[in-house]
Structure formats: C-alpha cells, structure tokens
Short mmCIF file of N, CA, C and O in Angstrom, two decimals:
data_model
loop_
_atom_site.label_atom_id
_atom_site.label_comp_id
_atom_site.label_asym_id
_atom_site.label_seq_id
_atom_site.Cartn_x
_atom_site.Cartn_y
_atom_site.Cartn_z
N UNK A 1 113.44 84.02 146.68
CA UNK A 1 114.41 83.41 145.79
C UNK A 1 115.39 84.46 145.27
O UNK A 1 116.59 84.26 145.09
N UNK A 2 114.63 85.83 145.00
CA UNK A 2 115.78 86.81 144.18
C UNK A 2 116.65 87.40 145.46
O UNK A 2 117.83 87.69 145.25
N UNK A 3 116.18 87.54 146.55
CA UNK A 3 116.89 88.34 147.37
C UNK A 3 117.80 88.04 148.05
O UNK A 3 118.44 88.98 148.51
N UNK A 4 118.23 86.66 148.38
CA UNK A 4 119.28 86.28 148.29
C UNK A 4 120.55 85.93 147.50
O UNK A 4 121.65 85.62 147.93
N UNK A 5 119.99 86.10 145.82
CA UNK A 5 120.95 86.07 144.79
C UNK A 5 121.06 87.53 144.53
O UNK A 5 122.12 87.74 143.95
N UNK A 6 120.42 88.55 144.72
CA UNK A 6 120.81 90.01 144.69
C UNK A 6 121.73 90.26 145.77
O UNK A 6 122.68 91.03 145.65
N UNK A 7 121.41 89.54 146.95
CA UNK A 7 122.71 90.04 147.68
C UNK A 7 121.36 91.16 149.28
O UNK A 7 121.64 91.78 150.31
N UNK A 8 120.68 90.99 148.91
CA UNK A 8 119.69 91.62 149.85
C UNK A 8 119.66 91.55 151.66
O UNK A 8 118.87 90.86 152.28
N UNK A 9 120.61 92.35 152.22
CA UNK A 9 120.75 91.79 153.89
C UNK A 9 118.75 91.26 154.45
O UNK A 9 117.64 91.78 154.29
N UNK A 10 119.18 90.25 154.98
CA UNK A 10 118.33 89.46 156.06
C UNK A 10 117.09 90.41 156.53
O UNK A 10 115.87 90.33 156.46
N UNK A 11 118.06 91.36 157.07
CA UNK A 11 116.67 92.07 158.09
C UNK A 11 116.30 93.03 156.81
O UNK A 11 116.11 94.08 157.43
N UNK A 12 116.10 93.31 155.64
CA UNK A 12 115.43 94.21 154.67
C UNK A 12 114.33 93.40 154.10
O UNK A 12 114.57 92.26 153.68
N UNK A 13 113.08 93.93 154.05
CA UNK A 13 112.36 93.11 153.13
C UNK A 13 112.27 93.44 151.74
O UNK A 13 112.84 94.43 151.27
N UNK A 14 111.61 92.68 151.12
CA UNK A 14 112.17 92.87 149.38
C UNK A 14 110.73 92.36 149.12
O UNK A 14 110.28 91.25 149.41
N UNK A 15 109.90 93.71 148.35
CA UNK A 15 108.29 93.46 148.73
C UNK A 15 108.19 93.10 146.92
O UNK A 15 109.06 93.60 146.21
N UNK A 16 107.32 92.41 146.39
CA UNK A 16 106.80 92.76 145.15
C UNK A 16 105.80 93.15 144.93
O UNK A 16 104.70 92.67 145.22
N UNK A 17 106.20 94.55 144.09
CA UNK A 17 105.13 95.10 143.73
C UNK A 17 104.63 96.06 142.45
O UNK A 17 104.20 97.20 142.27
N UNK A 18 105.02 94.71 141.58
CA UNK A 18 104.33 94.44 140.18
C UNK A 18 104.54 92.87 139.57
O UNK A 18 105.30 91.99 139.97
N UNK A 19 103.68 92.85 138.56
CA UNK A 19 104.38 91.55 137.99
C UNK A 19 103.71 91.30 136.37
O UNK A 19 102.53 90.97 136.21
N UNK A 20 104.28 91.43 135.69
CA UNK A 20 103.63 90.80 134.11
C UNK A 20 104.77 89.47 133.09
O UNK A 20 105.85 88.88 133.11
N UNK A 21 103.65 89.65 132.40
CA UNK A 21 103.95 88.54 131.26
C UNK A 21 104.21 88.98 129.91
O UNK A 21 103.67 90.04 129.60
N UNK A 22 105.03 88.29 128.88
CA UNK A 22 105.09 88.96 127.63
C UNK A 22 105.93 87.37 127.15
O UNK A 22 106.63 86.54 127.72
N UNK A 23 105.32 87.59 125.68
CA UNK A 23 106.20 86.55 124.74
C UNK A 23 106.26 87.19 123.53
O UNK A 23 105.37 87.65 122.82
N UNK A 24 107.64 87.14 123.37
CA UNK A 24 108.57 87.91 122.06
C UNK A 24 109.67 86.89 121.59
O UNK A 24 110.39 86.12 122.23
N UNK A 25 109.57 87.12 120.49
CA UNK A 25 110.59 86.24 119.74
C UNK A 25 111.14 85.29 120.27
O UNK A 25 112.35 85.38 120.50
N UNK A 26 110.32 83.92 120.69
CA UNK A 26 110.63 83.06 121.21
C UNK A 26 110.83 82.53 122.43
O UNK A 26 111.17 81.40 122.77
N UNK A 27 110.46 83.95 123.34
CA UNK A 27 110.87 83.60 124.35
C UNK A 27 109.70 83.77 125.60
O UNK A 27 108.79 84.55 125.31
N UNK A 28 109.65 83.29 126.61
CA UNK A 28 108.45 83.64 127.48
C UNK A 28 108.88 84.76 128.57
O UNK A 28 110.10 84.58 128.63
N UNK A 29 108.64 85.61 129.29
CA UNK A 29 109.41 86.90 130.14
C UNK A 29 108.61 87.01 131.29
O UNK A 29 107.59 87.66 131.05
N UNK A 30 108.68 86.68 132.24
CA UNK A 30 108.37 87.46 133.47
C UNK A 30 108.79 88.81 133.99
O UNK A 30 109.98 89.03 134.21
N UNK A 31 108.10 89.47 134.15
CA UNK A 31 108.92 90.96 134.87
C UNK A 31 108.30 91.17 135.86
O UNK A 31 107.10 91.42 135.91
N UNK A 32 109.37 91.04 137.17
CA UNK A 32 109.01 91.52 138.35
C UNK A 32 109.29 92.86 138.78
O UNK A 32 110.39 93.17 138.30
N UNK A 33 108.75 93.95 139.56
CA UNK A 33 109.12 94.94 140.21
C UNK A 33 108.93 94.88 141.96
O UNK A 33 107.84 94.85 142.54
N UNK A 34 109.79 94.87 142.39
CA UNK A 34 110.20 94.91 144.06
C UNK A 34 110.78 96.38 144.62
O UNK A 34 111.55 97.25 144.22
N UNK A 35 110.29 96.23 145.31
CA UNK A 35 111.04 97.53 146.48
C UNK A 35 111.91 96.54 147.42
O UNK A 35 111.78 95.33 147.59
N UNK A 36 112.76 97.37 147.91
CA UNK A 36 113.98 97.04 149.14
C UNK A 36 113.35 97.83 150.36
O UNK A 36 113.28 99.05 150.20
N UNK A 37 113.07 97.50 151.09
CA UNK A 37 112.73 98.26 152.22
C UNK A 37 114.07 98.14 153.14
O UNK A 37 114.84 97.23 152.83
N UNK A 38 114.55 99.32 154.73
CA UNK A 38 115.24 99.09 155.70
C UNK A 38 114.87 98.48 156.43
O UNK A 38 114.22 97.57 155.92
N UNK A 39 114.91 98.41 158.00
CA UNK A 39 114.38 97.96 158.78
C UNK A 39 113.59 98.86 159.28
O UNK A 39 113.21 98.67 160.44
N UNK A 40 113.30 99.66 158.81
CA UNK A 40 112.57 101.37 159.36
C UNK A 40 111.53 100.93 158.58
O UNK A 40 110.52 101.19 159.23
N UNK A 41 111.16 100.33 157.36
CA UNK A 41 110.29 100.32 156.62
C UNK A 41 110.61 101.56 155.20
O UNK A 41 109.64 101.80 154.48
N UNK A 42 111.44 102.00 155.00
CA UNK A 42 111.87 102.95 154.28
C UNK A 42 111.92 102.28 152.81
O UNK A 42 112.42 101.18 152.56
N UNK A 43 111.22 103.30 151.71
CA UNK A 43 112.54 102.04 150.58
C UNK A 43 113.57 102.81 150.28
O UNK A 43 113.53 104.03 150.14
N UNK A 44 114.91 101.82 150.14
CA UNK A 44 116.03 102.33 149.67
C UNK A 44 116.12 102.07 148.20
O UNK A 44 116.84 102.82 147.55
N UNK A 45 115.43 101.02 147.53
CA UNK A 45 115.93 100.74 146.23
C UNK A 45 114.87 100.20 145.37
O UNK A 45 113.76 99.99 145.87
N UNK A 46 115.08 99.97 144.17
CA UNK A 46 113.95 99.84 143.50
C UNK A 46 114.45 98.48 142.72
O UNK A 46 115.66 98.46 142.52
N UNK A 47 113.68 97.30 142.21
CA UNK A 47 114.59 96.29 141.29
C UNK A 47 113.37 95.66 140.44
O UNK A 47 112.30 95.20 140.86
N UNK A 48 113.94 95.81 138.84
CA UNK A 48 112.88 95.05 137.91
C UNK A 48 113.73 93.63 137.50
O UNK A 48 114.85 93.65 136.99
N UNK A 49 113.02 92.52 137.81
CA UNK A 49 113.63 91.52 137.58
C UNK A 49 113.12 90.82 136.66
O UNK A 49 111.97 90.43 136.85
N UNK A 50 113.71 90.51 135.58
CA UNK A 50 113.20 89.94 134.40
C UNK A 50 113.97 88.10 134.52
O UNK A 50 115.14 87.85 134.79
N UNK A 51 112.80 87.06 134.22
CA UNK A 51 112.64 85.93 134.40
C UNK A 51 112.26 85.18 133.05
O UNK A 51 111.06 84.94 133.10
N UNK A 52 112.92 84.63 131.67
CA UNK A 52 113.11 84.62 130.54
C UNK A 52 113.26 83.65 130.26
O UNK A 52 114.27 83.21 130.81
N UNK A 53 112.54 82.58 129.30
CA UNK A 53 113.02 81.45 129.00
C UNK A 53 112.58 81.24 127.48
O UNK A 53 111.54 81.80 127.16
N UNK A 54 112.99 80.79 126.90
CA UNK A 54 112.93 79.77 125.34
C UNK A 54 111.91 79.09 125.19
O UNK A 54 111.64 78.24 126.03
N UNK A 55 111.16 79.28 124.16
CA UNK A 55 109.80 78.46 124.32
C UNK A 55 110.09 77.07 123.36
O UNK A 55 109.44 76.08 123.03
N UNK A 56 111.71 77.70 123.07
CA UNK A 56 111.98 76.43 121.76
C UNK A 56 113.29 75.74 122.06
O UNK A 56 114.31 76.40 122.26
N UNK A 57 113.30 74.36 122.08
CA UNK A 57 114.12 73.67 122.61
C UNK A 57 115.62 73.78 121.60
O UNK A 57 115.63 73.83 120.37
N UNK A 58 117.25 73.81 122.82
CA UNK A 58 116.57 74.08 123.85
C UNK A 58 116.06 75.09 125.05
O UNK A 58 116.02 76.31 124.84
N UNK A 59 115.80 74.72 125.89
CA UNK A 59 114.90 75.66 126.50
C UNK A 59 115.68 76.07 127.64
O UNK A 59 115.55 75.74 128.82
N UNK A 60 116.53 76.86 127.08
CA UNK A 60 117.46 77.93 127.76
C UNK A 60 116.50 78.80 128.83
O UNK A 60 115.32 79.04 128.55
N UNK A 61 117.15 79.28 130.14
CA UNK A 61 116.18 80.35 130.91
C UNK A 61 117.87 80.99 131.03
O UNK A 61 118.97 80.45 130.95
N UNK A 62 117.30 82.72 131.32
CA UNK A 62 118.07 84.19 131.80
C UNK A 62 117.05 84.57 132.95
O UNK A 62 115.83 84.42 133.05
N UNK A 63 117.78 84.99 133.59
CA UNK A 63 117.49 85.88 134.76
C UNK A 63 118.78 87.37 134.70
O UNK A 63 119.91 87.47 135.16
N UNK A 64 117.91 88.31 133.92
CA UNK A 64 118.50 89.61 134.71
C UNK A 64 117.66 90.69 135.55
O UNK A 64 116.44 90.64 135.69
N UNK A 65 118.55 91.74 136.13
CA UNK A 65 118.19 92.67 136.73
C UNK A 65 118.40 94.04 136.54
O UNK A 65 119.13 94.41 135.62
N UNK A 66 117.77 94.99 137.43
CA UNK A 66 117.97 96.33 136.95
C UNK A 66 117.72 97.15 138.25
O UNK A 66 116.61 97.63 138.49
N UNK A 67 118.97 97.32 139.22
CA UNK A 67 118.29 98.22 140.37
C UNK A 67 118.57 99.56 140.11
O UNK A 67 119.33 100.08 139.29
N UNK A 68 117.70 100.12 141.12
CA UNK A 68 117.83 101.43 140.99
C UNK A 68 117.69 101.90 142.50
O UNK A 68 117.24 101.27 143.46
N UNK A 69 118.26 103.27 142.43
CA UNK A 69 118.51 103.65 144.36
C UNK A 69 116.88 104.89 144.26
O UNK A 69 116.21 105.14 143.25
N UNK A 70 116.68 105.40 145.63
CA UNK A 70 115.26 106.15 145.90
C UNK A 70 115.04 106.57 144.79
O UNK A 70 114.31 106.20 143.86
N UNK A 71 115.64 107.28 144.92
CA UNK A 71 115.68 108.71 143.65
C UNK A 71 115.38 108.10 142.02
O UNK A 71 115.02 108.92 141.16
N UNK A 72 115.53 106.75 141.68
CA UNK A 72 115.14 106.37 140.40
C UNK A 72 116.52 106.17 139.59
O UNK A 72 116.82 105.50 138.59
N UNK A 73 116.97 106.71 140.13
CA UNK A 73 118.78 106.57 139.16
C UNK A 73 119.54 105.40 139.07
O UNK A 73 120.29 105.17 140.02
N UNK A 74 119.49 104.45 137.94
CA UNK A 74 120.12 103.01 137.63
C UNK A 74 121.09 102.89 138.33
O UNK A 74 121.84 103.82 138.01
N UNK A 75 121.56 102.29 139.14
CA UNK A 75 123.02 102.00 140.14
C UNK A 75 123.29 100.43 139.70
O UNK A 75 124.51 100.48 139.59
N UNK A 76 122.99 99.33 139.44
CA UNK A 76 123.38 98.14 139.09
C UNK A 76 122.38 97.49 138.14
O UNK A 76 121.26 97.90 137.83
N UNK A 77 123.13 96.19 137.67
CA UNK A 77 122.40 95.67 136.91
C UNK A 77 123.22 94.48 136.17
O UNK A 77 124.45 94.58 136.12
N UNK A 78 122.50 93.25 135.53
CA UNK A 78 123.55 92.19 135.59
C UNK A 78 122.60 91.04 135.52
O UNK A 78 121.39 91.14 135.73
N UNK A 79 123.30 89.85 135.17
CA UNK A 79 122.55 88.80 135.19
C UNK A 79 123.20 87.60 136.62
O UNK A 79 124.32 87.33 137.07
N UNK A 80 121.33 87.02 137.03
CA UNK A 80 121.63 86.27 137.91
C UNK A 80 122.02 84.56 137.89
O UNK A 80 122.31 83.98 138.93
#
C-alpha cells in the first residue's frame, strides 16, 4: 500500500522491518519501519511510516513519512 504512494519503482522491494503501537493524546499511531531494497538486494533507503488516527470523533486519519538514504541522513519527508 505505502510503496506505491511513496513513489517506490516496481522492481525494488520495500521490506518491513519493524512495527509498533502507541496512543497519545487522542490519537492511535502505527509506526512502520521499511527498507528499500535494489534489484541487487542492496538497501538504498530507509522509511518510518507513521499511520495515525483520532480515537475521537471525528475520526480523522494522517499518514506521514520520514525517509532516509544508506548512510541514515533524512532526505524526504511529507504527508501521504
């Protein structure tokens, strides 16, 4: 679902590998962590995707993101 709204080419896979839960001030949060792999199997990028909704009507949902390239260094970020 995310890797086509990130923009993720076809032949890369987009692995997950983390995932938690949290509820703060109203709201419920998913946080995902994915790698970008090449077609080499390499990763090029790193992405925490946060999945957010309102537990109180109404019940608004956010989706943002946060990539980052090998090396760990923030390069984008934005809501989907």
């Amino acid at each position: 679902m995310y890797k086509e709204k990130l923009g993720i080419p076809e032949q890369h896979e987009f692995v997950r590998t983390s995932s938690k839960s949290e509820q703060r001030k109203g709201r419920d949060t998913d946080i995902y962590g994915y790698d970008e792999k090449n077609a080499g199997g390499e990763v090029i990028a790193k992405y925490v995707v946060r999945d957010s909704m309102s537990i109180y009507p109404p019940q608004s949902t956010t989706v943002s993101f946060v990539k980052y390239d090998f090396t760990g260094a923030e390069v984008d970020s934005g809501n989907l």
